[in-house]
Amino acid sequence: MKTHRAVRTPGGLSLRVDVRTLVVGTLLLLVALTASVVLIGTGDFPIPAADVVRTLLGEGDPGQEFIVTELRLPRVLVGLLVGASLGLAGALFQSISRNPLGSPDVLGLGQGATAGALVVIVLFSGTANQVALGALVGGLATGFAIYLLAWKRGVHGYRLVLVGIGVSAVVTAVNGYLLTKSDIVDAARAIVWMTGSLDGRDWDQVWPLLALCALLVPLVLANSRGLRMMEMGDDVSYALGVRVERVRLVLMLSAVLLTAAATAASGPVGFVALTAPQLARRLTRSPGPNLVPAMCMGAALLVSADWISQRAFGAGQLPVGVVTGVLGGVYLLWLLVTERRAGRI
Amino acid sequence: MNDRTTTAPPVLDVRDVTVRFAGLTALDAVSLTVEPGTVHAIIGPNGAGKSTCFNVLSGLCRPAAGTVTLGDTELTRLAPHRIAALGVARTFQNIVTTHGTVADNLMLGRHALTRAGFAATALRLPGAVREQRRHLARAREIAELTGLGAHFDSPVALLSYGDRKRVELARALCLEPRVLLLDEPVAGMNAAERARTAEVVGELRTELGLSIVLVEHDMGLVMRLADDVTVLDFGRSIAHGTPDEVRRDPEVLRAYLGTDTQGEDAA
Ligand SMILES: Nc1ncnc2c1ncn2[C@@H]1O[C@H](COP(=O)(O)OP(=O)(O)O)[C@@H](O)[C@H]1O
Ligand SMILES: [Mg+2]
């Protein structure tokens, strides 16, 4: 049962707050921030957490300050933003398709972005920024293709998932072809990019992603009540005055943009978009899209995974995408097994 | 709070509406007029096209021919959310509520009337808080009006079938409609729940002055509540008149009452 409590504010207003959702969201945010501090302290030159905090507050010594603000902070910020974007995009897609498998990973948006990046790497040997742009374009093009193929008075259930799997298969084949066409240097670069990594990310990746999130997160949240109502079905939502088609278009486009931008910044970090919303939902035990908890969960997951990979294998050894891929894969199997037991698959 | 309810609702006029689904004519040149402040029942056997007619009225279904007008406004070309904004609210044959309490569900009904954005609400800006409080107070009033006052803070999932069905009715009322479309509001209810709902619908009409279009199989309820009755059969309108006139119409007896007289016995 959901814990609903009427919270009396000084104004005498009785506000319905889902206390559990609030607590879970706050805790996840704390986990993400704590992991970030620990992660900033981790590396060839370890810095105690207390010093990290002091440096972040602008009171550290100059040597640490350089390492923290120039080298490690932007990397962690990219991690937080990528995780939050993927968590939010996953929650949006899953809510719109009303299917836990309707996430960007399964739909092939990541593969689409990879195709764009590979084209730039293999055919043009482009710079890092050009690769990011290629990934962005690839992701958007894939999103557009899925939209055209799956749209038929709304996209629900397995239709979107099946179309996405088809698109994903085609794009994966294209990616394989591009790799075989590449020379050994480009191929190595491509493979690293394709695993999803935060290595060497700096402020150049932070700003565009931050700007996009600053634009899209409020836009998405402004439409969240409509999205929650749409989980009752299009007809009921229309009857209650929701502009269903418009809300869905805005939210799908936002989700595609968030996924493409996140992928452009870090490469395709697997399974965060799939698992974060589901984990968040299980923690809050609250129905509805759970957008904010999914966002916090995504950020916490990604930064924690990056920390695990650095702790276990040393800095720069194991890209974060490998860790999220393994964790996410195990989670997906668990999801399939439990859903099967519950008789839903 | 809402000036719509103080003025008489406009006339709802359905003219020669035809709807086809892949060869099947679900509605065949159906016409009916809902006079302001009256209860107009649409009856007919299963598959007669009653729900389809509601879908046309609420904009979910575009007719192949014919028009629907509310006052001077033609509804047939408007998007469903625009029709809802004009004051046409409806319930569905099957119960569709969201999780959470009765209050949560009713507040979703206030969606279109809520001006404050998400950020203003989340940040508890004074304007948003005032607005929220007003909506909540109105939702509570509506719950009381529909006999759900005692359940306002209860989870919908814990309510009885009849109460859940009335949550939908209350949610539709939260749109502050001038015309209310009720698709089988007492279907599946027991006798006590039926009586309670019939009473509520009667009160709505007298207290809020709404026009109500009612699809119902329960002939007793129809005879008691309706001012006008339109009878559909296989998508055609076969009779129209007061309940008494319709009850005696030979074609109606043959097409409808002849196949299902148990409703009449209940009356
Ligand atoms: N979306 C649809 N597509 C195809 N046929 C439909 C659709 N909706 C309703 N119908 C058909 O139209 C006829 C009228 O249905 P409906 O309006 O639901 O009847 P009622 O509500 O009077 O029982 C039925 O034969 C039904 O099968
Ligand atoms: Mg029906």
XYZ file of C-alpha atoms and ligand atoms in Angstrom:
640
model
C 0.000 0.000 0.000
C 1.122 3.480 -0.826
C 1.944 5.784 2.019
C -0.107 8.847 1.505
C 0.074 11.510 4.074
C -1.527 14.863 4.194
C 1.240 17.273 5.045
C 0.094 20.452 6.693
C 2.106 23.401 5.542
C 2.210 26.697 7.427
C -0.332 28.044 4.982
C -2.753 25.430 6.239
C -2.673 23.674 2.896
C -3.189 19.975 2.939
C -0.876 18.667 0.255
C -0.836 15.093 -0.812
C 2.741 13.990 -0.841
C 3.864 10.514 -1.542
C 6.330 10.429 1.313
C 8.088 7.313 0.116
C 8.756 8.768 -3.326
C 10.183 11.894 -1.744
C 12.468 9.905 0.567
C 13.651 7.586 -2.207
C 14.376 10.516 -4.512
C 16.359 12.322 -1.822
C 18.323 9.199 -0.891
C 19.195 8.451 -4.510
C 20.377 12.009 -4.965
C 22.562 11.632 -1.866
C 23.973 8.352 -3.195
C 24.769 10.010 -6.525
C 26.491 12.969 -4.861
C 28.415 10.796 -2.395
C 29.568 8.492 -5.180
C 30.634 11.572 -7.125
C 32.792 12.833 -4.278
C 34.352 9.400 -3.818
C 34.883 9.089 -7.557
C 36.626 12.446 -7.735
C 38.958 11.233 -4.999
C 39.728 8.009 -6.874
C 42.609 7.652 -9.310
C 46.395 7.456 -9.612
C 46.576 10.355 -7.204
C 44.009 9.606 -4.477
C 42.406 12.516 -2.637
C 40.518 12.045 0.656
C 36.816 12.801 0.452
C 37.123 15.677 2.937
C 39.719 17.351 0.709
C 37.540 16.829 -2.341
C 34.644 18.592 -0.659
C 36.921 21.392 0.522
C 38.318 21.822 -2.983
C 34.849 21.829 -4.513
C 33.944 24.598 -2.089
C 36.955 26.537 -3.346
C 39.256 26.090 -0.350
C 41.609 23.357 -1.497
C 45.321 23.619 -2.250
C 46.248 24.566 -5.843
C 47.641 21.149 -6.748
C 44.487 19.355 -5.739
C 42.408 22.109 -7.234
C 43.820 21.440 -10.698
C 43.217 17.710 -10.475
C 39.728 18.139 -9.114
C 38.270 20.958 -11.170
C 40.123 20.439 -14.448
C 40.476 16.671 -14.656
C 38.028 14.808 -12.496
C 35.049 17.065 -11.826
C 34.029 17.428 -15.489
C 34.292 13.684 -15.946
C 32.031 13.076 -12.965
C 29.611 15.774 -14.098
C 29.380 14.143 -17.521
C 28.687 10.880 -15.699
C 25.921 12.439 -13.600
C 24.329 14.174 -16.577
C 24.541 11.130 -18.848
C 23.071 8.926 -16.122
C 20.259 11.372 -15.377
C 19.472 11.857 -19.082
C 19.381 8.122 -19.734
C 17.284 7.463 -16.630
C 14.785 10.119 -17.653
C 14.695 9.032 -21.305
C 14.178 5.429 -20.244
C 11.318 6.371 -17.909
C 9.673 8.396 -20.684
C 9.920 5.641 -23.282
C 8.754 2.960 -20.865
C 5.784 5.043 -19.805
C 4.784 5.981 -23.352
C 5.082 2.415 -24.626
C 3.662 1.051 -21.340
C 6.297 -1.621 -21.521
C 9.452 -2.063 -19.415
C 11.255 -3.244 -22.551
C 10.373 -0.072 -24.450
C 13.637 1.578 -23.482
C 16.196 3.287 -25.728
C 18.647 0.358 -25.399
C 16.185 -2.114 -26.803
C 14.843 0.313 -29.405
C 18.275 0.778 -30.939
C 18.690 4.496 -30.289
C 22.126 3.800 -28.809
C 23.064 1.759 -31.873
C 21.816 4.556 -34.101
C 24.008 7.066 -32.319
C 26.895 4.610 -32.597
C 26.336 4.358 -36.340
C 26.576 8.140 -36.616
C 29.769 8.159 -34.581
C 31.282 5.287 -36.592
C 30.597 7.057 -39.857
C 32.554 10.046 -38.600
C 35.387 7.925 -37.165
C 35.758 5.442 -39.996
C 34.908 7.463 -43.089
C 36.151 10.889 -42.058
C 38.587 10.246 -39.165
C 36.872 13.197 -37.476
C 37.741 14.959 -34.232
C 36.105 14.078 -30.921
C 33.576 16.889 -31.311
C 32.700 15.783 -34.822
C 32.203 12.254 -33.517
C 29.827 13.581 -30.875
C 27.908 15.496 -33.522
C 27.746 12.367 -35.677
C 26.366 10.407 -32.718
C 23.741 13.068 -32.082
C 22.604 13.042 -35.716
C 22.615 9.227 -35.801
C 20.492 9.013 -32.663
C 17.977 11.565 -33.920
C 17.722 9.877 -37.324
C 17.085 6.514 -35.682
C 14.456 8.035 -33.413
C 12.769 9.542 -36.438
C 12.816 6.227 -38.305
C 11.263 4.388 -35.334
C 8.632 7.096 -35.033
C 7.677 6.776 -38.710
C 7.544 2.988 -38.606
C 5.790 2.497 -35.271
C 3.370 5.395 -35.210
C -0.189 4.393 -35.669
C -2.526 6.324 -33.457
C -0.105 6.103 -30.590
C 2.737 3.761 -29.861
C 2.000 1.157 -27.253
C 3.136 -2.158 -26.035
C 5.048 -4.488 -28.223
C 4.566 -2.586 -31.479
C 7.172 0.010 -30.543
C 9.437 -2.651 -29.034
C 9.291 -4.894 -32.090
C 9.866 -2.058 -34.539
C 12.750 -0.896 -32.336
C 14.308 -4.355 -32.294
C 14.078 -4.471 -36.088
C 15.647 -1.047 -36.489
C 18.281 -1.990 -33.944
C 19.202 -5.145 -35.897
C 19.614 -3.224 -39.139
C 21.730 -0.514 -37.541
C 23.888 -3.063 -35.715
C 24.617 -4.744 -39.034
C 25.576 -1.384 -40.541
C 27.895 -0.796 -37.580
C 29.566 -4.154 -38.139
C 30.080 -3.308 -41.791
C 31.603 0.067 -40.928
C 34.029 -1.622 -38.521
C 35.241 -4.075 -41.146
C 35.925 -1.162 -43.475
C 38.108 0.654 -40.928
C 41.879 0.544 -40.500
C 43.313 -0.694 -37.227
C 43.730 2.735 -35.580
C 40.207 3.862 -36.342
C 38.858 0.466 -35.343
C 40.502 0.662 -31.921
C 39.107 4.146 -31.427
C 35.681 3.016 -32.567
C 35.632 0.045 -30.208
C 36.528 2.208 -27.212
C 33.829 4.669 -28.169
C 31.289 1.905 -28.625
C 31.771 0.533 -25.127
C 30.804 3.809 -23.502
C 33.453 5.508 -21.445
C 33.927 8.615 -19.362
C 37.711 8.698 -19.820
C 39.080 12.039 -20.905
C 35.738 13.830 -20.740
C 36.174 17.509 -19.937
C 34.182 20.702 -19.723
C 33.585 20.660 -23.491
C 31.240 17.718 -22.945
C 29.667 19.131 -19.788
C 28.307 22.398 -21.148
C 26.231 21.190 -24.118
C 24.740 18.351 -22.099
C 23.997 20.639 -19.168
C 22.334 23.182 -21.456
C 20.181 20.506 -23.054
C 19.143 19.106 -19.674
C 18.359 22.612 -18.410
C 16.020 23.002 -21.367
C 14.444 19.564 -21.558
C 14.017 18.525 -17.922
C 11.609 21.385 -17.094
C 9.784 20.802 -20.377
C 9.377 17.114 -19.609
C 8.294 17.696 -16.024
C 5.750 20.265 -17.165
C 4.126 17.483 -19.201
C 4.443 14.809 -16.538
C 0.858 15.021 -15.309
C -0.357 14.474 -18.861
C 1.959 11.476 -19.128
C 0.646 10.035 -15.881
C -2.901 10.408 -17.180
C -1.981 8.796 -20.493
C -1.148 5.604 -18.603
C -4.939 5.278 -18.243
C -5.217 5.161 -22.032
C -5.554 7.731 -24.783
C -9.338 7.919 -24.779
C -9.669 8.602 -21.066
C -6.875 11.192 -21.213
C -8.476 12.980 -24.137
C -11.784 13.018 -22.316
C -10.043 14.618 -19.335
C -8.665 17.349 -21.570
C -5.099 16.134 -22.192
C -3.621 17.029 -25.589
C -2.497 13.460 -25.983
C -0.769 13.579 -29.387
C 1.104 16.751 -28.567
C 2.223 15.601 -25.130
C 3.425 12.330 -26.600
C 5.302 14.003 -29.427
C 7.012 16.479 -27.109
C 8.005 13.739 -24.671
C 9.207 11.287 -27.338
C 11.283 13.993 -28.970
C 12.743 14.983 -25.600
C 13.587 11.364 -24.807
C 15.285 10.876 -28.179
C 17.261 14.097 -27.753
C 18.334 13.171 -24.221
C 19.450 9.713 -25.339
C 21.284 10.996 -28.388
C 23.025 13.767 -26.445
C 24.020 11.424 -23.618
C 25.360 8.919 -26.130
C 27.233 11.645 -27.950
C 28.930 12.653 -24.698
C 29.966 9.244 -23.392
C 29.299 6.649 -26.066
C 26.473 4.153 -25.657
C 26.419 3.290 -21.936
C 24.298 0.187 -21.971
C 21.254 -0.636 -19.906
C 21.083 2.457 -17.676
C 17.960 3.664 -19.487
C 16.423 0.204 -19.169
C 17.195 -0.464 -15.515
C 17.082 2.940 -13.801
C 13.323 3.525 -14.183
C 12.490 -0.037 -13.164
C 14.724 0.065 -10.108
C 13.367 3.472 -9.130
C 9.817 2.237 -9.493
C 10.521 -0.770 -7.320
C 12.016 1.442 -4.630
C 9.263 4.063 -4.606
C 6.575 1.401 -5.067
C 4.627 4.201 -6.649
C 2.682 3.887 -9.894
C 3.127 6.402 -12.671
C 6.215 7.286 -14.653
C 8.410 8.132 -11.627
C 10.409 10.586 -13.738
C 12.446 12.307 -11.054
C 13.359 9.126 -9.141
C 14.405 7.491 -12.439
C 16.624 10.481 -13.185
C 18.289 10.322 -9.763
C 18.651 6.561 -10.077
C 20.307 6.886 -13.493
C 22.836 9.386 -12.170
C 23.565 7.260 -9.092
C 23.911 4.077 -11.172
C 26.278 5.541 -13.716
C 28.609 7.227 -11.256
C 28.642 4.158 -9.008
C 29.398 1.905 -11.980
C 32.253 4.172 -12.992
C 33.635 4.031 -9.473
C 33.367 0.230 -9.435
C 35.221 -0.039 -12.720
C 37.997 2.249 -11.488
C 38.296 0.545 -8.103
C 38.328 -2.955 -9.465
C 40.448 -2.477 -12.548
C 42.333 0.809 -12.131
C 41.824 4.159 -13.798
C 41.243 4.048 -17.544
C 41.280 0.240 -17.681
C 37.652 -0.713 -17.936
C 35.101 1.583 -19.597
C 32.008 2.242 -17.514
C 29.790 0.824 -20.265
C 31.166 -2.643 -19.556
C 30.103 -2.457 -15.915
C 26.615 -1.086 -16.650
C 26.298 -3.665 -19.418
C 27.066 -6.539 -17.058
C 24.903 -5.195 -14.222
C 22.087 -4.270 -16.597
C 22.240 -7.600 -18.401
C 21.959 -9.500 -15.130
C 19.070 -7.261 -14.114
C 17.319 -7.805 -17.446
C 17.579 -11.577 -17.025
C 16.224 -11.296 -13.510
C 13.358 -9.142 -14.798
C 12.511 -11.673 -17.486
C 12.619 -14.568 -15.019
C 10.408 -12.863 -12.425
C 7.964 -11.589 -15.046
C 7.788 -15.112 -16.356
C 7.083 -16.463 -12.905
C 4.407 -13.834 -12.442
C 2.928 -15.085 -15.718
C 3.290 -11.770 -17.520
C 5.545 -13.016 -20.317
C -15.602 29.407 -9.062
C -16.835 28.492 -12.444
C -19.381 30.578 -14.245
C -20.268 27.786 -16.626
C -22.561 26.149 -14.123
C -24.573 29.294 -13.476
C -25.691 29.705 -17.076
C -27.941 27.231 -18.831
C -26.040 24.720 -20.954
C -26.241 25.149 -24.735
C -28.263 22.849 -26.937
C -26.401 19.736 -28.079
C -27.536 18.883 -31.554
C -26.634 15.736 -33.462
C -27.542 15.885 -37.178
C -27.475 12.906 -39.555
C -24.314 11.421 -38.089
C -22.969 8.390 -39.910
C -20.012 6.296 -38.759
C -18.586 3.340 -40.648
C -16.000 0.801 -39.500
C -14.580 -1.193 -42.403
C -17.903 -2.030 -43.999
C -19.961 -1.998 -40.812
C -22.264 1.002 -40.428
C -22.133 1.639 -36.683
C -24.278 4.783 -36.928
C -26.591 5.465 -39.837
C -27.758 9.083 -40.179
C -28.586 9.402 -36.490
C -30.091 12.669 -35.266
C -30.985 13.746 -31.763
C -31.267 16.956 -29.786
C -30.411 17.330 -26.128
C -32.361 20.272 -24.716
C -30.609 22.350 -22.035
C -30.856 20.870 -18.571
C -32.603 17.666 -19.598
C -31.693 14.019 -19.310
C -31.638 12.355 -22.714
C -31.336 8.585 -22.703
C -29.967 6.552 -25.581
C -31.046 2.951 -25.399
C -30.702 -0.059 -27.638
C -29.356 -3.612 -27.713
C -25.638 -4.369 -27.481
C -23.785 -3.268 -30.585
C -26.470 -0.750 -31.499
C -23.914 2.058 -31.680
C -24.496 3.832 -28.367
C -20.853 3.990 -27.312
C -19.892 4.957 -30.853
C -22.322 7.843 -30.597
C -20.562 8.979 -27.400
C -17.216 8.695 -29.160
C -18.497 11.034 -31.852
C -19.843 13.496 -29.280
C -16.561 13.572 -27.384
C -14.435 13.785 -30.548
C -12.723 10.401 -30.261
C -14.358 9.270 -33.485
C -14.775 11.350 -36.645
C -18.099 10.708 -38.378
C -18.101 10.000 -42.115
C -21.039 12.380 -42.444
C -23.185 14.627 -40.290
C -22.509 17.290 -37.689
C -22.574 17.733 -33.940
C -23.045 21.237 -32.581
C -22.967 22.587 -29.060
C -24.716 25.946 -29.135
C -23.077 27.704 -32.073
C -19.910 25.628 -32.004
C -19.462 22.720 -34.345
C -17.789 19.896 -32.423
C -17.192 17.531 -35.314
C -13.986 19.267 -36.367
C -12.540 19.858 -32.901
C -9.868 17.789 -31.166
C -11.166 15.808 -28.164
C -9.374 17.969 -25.603
C -10.987 21.080 -27.100
C -14.414 19.503 -26.776
C -13.646 18.655 -23.151
C -12.602 22.268 -22.617
C -15.948 23.433 -24.008
C -17.661 21.597 -21.177
C -18.479 18.166 -22.552
C -17.332 15.488 -20.095
C -17.892 11.779 -20.275
C -17.471 8.479 -18.497
C -16.607 5.180 -20.124
C -18.338 1.853 -20.120
C -15.383 0.222 -18.349
C -13.926 1.673 -15.179
C -10.569 3.320 -15.823
C -9.051 5.003 -12.799
C -5.469 5.544 -11.802
C -3.837 4.294 -8.613
C -3.987 6.448 -5.545
C -6.866 7.926 -3.640
C -10.221 9.236 -4.751
C -8.782 12.717 -4.271
C -5.846 11.921 -6.589
C -8.239 10.781 -9.285
C -10.503 13.776 -8.950
C -7.539 16.141 -9.097
C -6.640 14.584 -12.464
C -10.078 15.707 -13.563
C -9.016 19.259 -12.711
C -6.042 18.926 -15.078
C -7.414 21.095 -17.840
C -8.537 23.759 -15.367
C -5.185 23.937 -13.576
C -3.127 26.857 -14.725
C -0.059 26.640 -12.489
C 2.806 24.741 -14.087
C 4.760 21.899 -12.586
C 7.592 24.096 -11.355
C 5.275 26.565 -9.632
C 3.459 23.684 -7.946
C 6.659 21.917 -6.906
C 8.133 25.140 -5.539
C 4.883 25.879 -3.703
C 4.629 29.350 -5.139
C 1.808 31.191 -3.368
C -0.344 31.441 -6.488
C 0.017 27.758 -7.222
C -0.699 26.796 -3.628
C -3.859 28.905 -3.599
C -4.988 27.388 -6.864
C -4.254 23.863 -5.689
C -6.200 24.443 -2.498
C -9.177 25.753 -4.455
C -9.178 22.729 -6.738
C -8.940 20.366 -3.791
C -11.856 22.073 -2.063
C -13.958 21.837 -5.204
C -12.988 18.173 -5.680
C -14.154 17.486 -2.139
C -17.473 19.206 -2.849
C -17.939 17.062 -5.931
C -17.067 13.925 -3.972
C -19.729 14.849 -1.456
C -22.249 15.503 -4.222
C -21.621 12.060 -5.690
C -21.750 10.261 -2.361
C -17.992 9.732 -2.121
C -17.318 12.269 0.617
C -16.473 9.610 3.187
C -14.009 7.963 0.806
C -12.217 11.118 -0.334
C -8.847 10.025 1.047
C -9.284 6.279 0.499
C -7.358 4.429 -2.193
C -9.653 3.758 -5.139
C -8.585 0.116 -5.207
C -10.232 -0.453 -1.822
C -13.646 0.898 -2.819
C -16.650 -1.202 -3.774
C -17.483 -1.621 -7.448
C -20.322 0.873 -7.282
C -18.175 3.487 -5.569
C -15.375 3.026 -8.092
C -17.812 3.546 -10.909
C -18.960 6.750 -9.225
C -15.325 7.915 -8.956
C -15.357 8.115 -12.742
C -18.570 10.086 -12.625
C -17.081 12.463 -10.046
C -13.883 12.807 -12.087
C -15.915 13.799 -15.131
C -17.750 16.370 -13.001
C -14.384 17.819 -11.981
C -14.106 19.210 -15.517
C -17.039 21.475 -14.584
C -18.992 20.255 -17.589
C -22.207 21.678 -18.975
C -22.997 18.467 -20.793
C -22.314 15.128 -19.145
C -22.181 11.890 -21.135
C -22.667 8.761 -19.014
C -21.994 5.408 -20.680
C -23.819 2.706 -18.705
C -23.281 4.322 -15.286
C -24.966 1.526 -13.326
C -23.868 -1.499 -15.362
C -22.745 -4.285 -13.069
C -24.041 -2.630 -9.894
C -26.344 -4.296 -7.401
C -29.806 -2.910 -6.694
C -28.736 -0.685 -3.791
C -25.820 0.777 -5.746
C -28.086 1.399 -8.720
C -30.595 3.270 -6.600
C -27.822 5.345 -5.034
C -26.339 6.266 -8.427
C -29.740 7.073 -9.906
C -30.333 9.427 -6.994
C -26.974 11.110 -7.596
C -27.656 11.592 -11.303
C -31.028 13.115 -10.489
C -29.400 15.526 -8.031
C -26.750 16.533 -10.537
C -29.367 17.613 -12.930
C -31.338 19.657 -10.436
C -28.386 21.124 -8.537
C -25.934 21.767 -11.352
C -28.456 22.235 -14.156
C -26.443 19.944 -16.414
C -27.613 18.418 -19.653
C -27.070 14.690 -19.301
C -26.877 12.104 -22.042
C -27.328 8.664 -20.609
C -26.648 5.296 -22.187
C -28.217 2.602 -20.073
C -29.701 -0.885 -20.284
C -31.586 -0.570 -17.012
C -35.045 0.391 -18.290
C -36.257 1.218 -14.810
C -33.550 3.805 -14.426
C -34.203 5.224 -17.879
C -37.947 5.531 -17.259
C -37.307 7.255 -13.950
C -34.622 9.733 -15.007
C -35.021 10.490 -18.687
C -36.989 13.344 -20.244
C -36.332 12.099 -23.767
C -35.355 8.735 -25.112
C -33.731 7.854 -28.426
C -33.731 4.199 -29.401
C -30.925 2.852 -31.591
C -30.926 -0.480 -33.319
C -28.136 -1.601 -35.646
C -26.958 1.994 -35.888
C -30.344 3.382 -36.903
C -32.507 5.602 -34.765
C -35.794 3.682 -34.698
C -37.758 5.748 -32.209
C -37.677 8.924 -30.239
C -39.943 10.443 -27.593
C -40.757 10.540 -23.911
C -40.131 7.337 -21.963
C -43.838 6.521 -22.034
C -44.142 7.049 -25.778
C -41.082 4.949 -26.454
C -42.236 2.232 -24.131
C -45.402 1.805 -26.203
C -43.736 2.083 -29.612
C -44.328 -1.234 -31.405
C -41.030 -1.150 -33.256
C -39.147 -0.603 -30.014
C -40.955 -3.475 -28.355
C -39.969 -5.692 -31.228
C -36.359 -4.572 -31.562
C -35.395 -4.003 -28.006
C -37.778 -4.694 -25.196
C -38.905 -7.900 -26.849
C -35.426 -9.290 -26.504
C -34.826 -8.095 -22.972
C -37.866 -7.682 -20.758
C -36.134 -8.260 -17.459
C -35.237 -4.567 -17.233
C -38.933 -3.766 -17.436
C -39.742 -6.161 -14.651
C -37.222 -4.381 -12.465
C -39.086 -1.143 -13.104
N -13.219 0.984 -33.177
C -14.075 0.129 -33.782
N -13.679 -0.556 -34.873
C -14.517 -1.405 -35.490
N -15.784 -1.638 -35.112
C -16.241 -0.996 -34.027
C -15.416 -0.066 -33.305
N -16.123 0.426 -32.265
C -17.351 -0.147 -32.352
N -17.421 -0.995 -33.390
C -18.608 -1.763 -33.798
O -19.666 -0.866 -33.935
C -20.861 -1.421 -33.442
C -21.430 -0.538 -32.373
O -20.636 -0.630 -31.222
P -20.919 0.188 -29.876
O -21.110 1.608 -30.239
O -19.848 -0.114 -28.912
O -22.293 -0.464 -29.398
P -23.067 -0.273 -28.015
O -22.297 0.664 -27.150
O -24.399 0.231 -28.411
O -23.149 -1.636 -27.424
C -20.535 -2.818 -32.945
O -20.855 -3.737 -33.949
C -19.029 -2.762 -32.738
O -18.465 -4.026 -32.958
Mg -21.424 0.413 -25.337
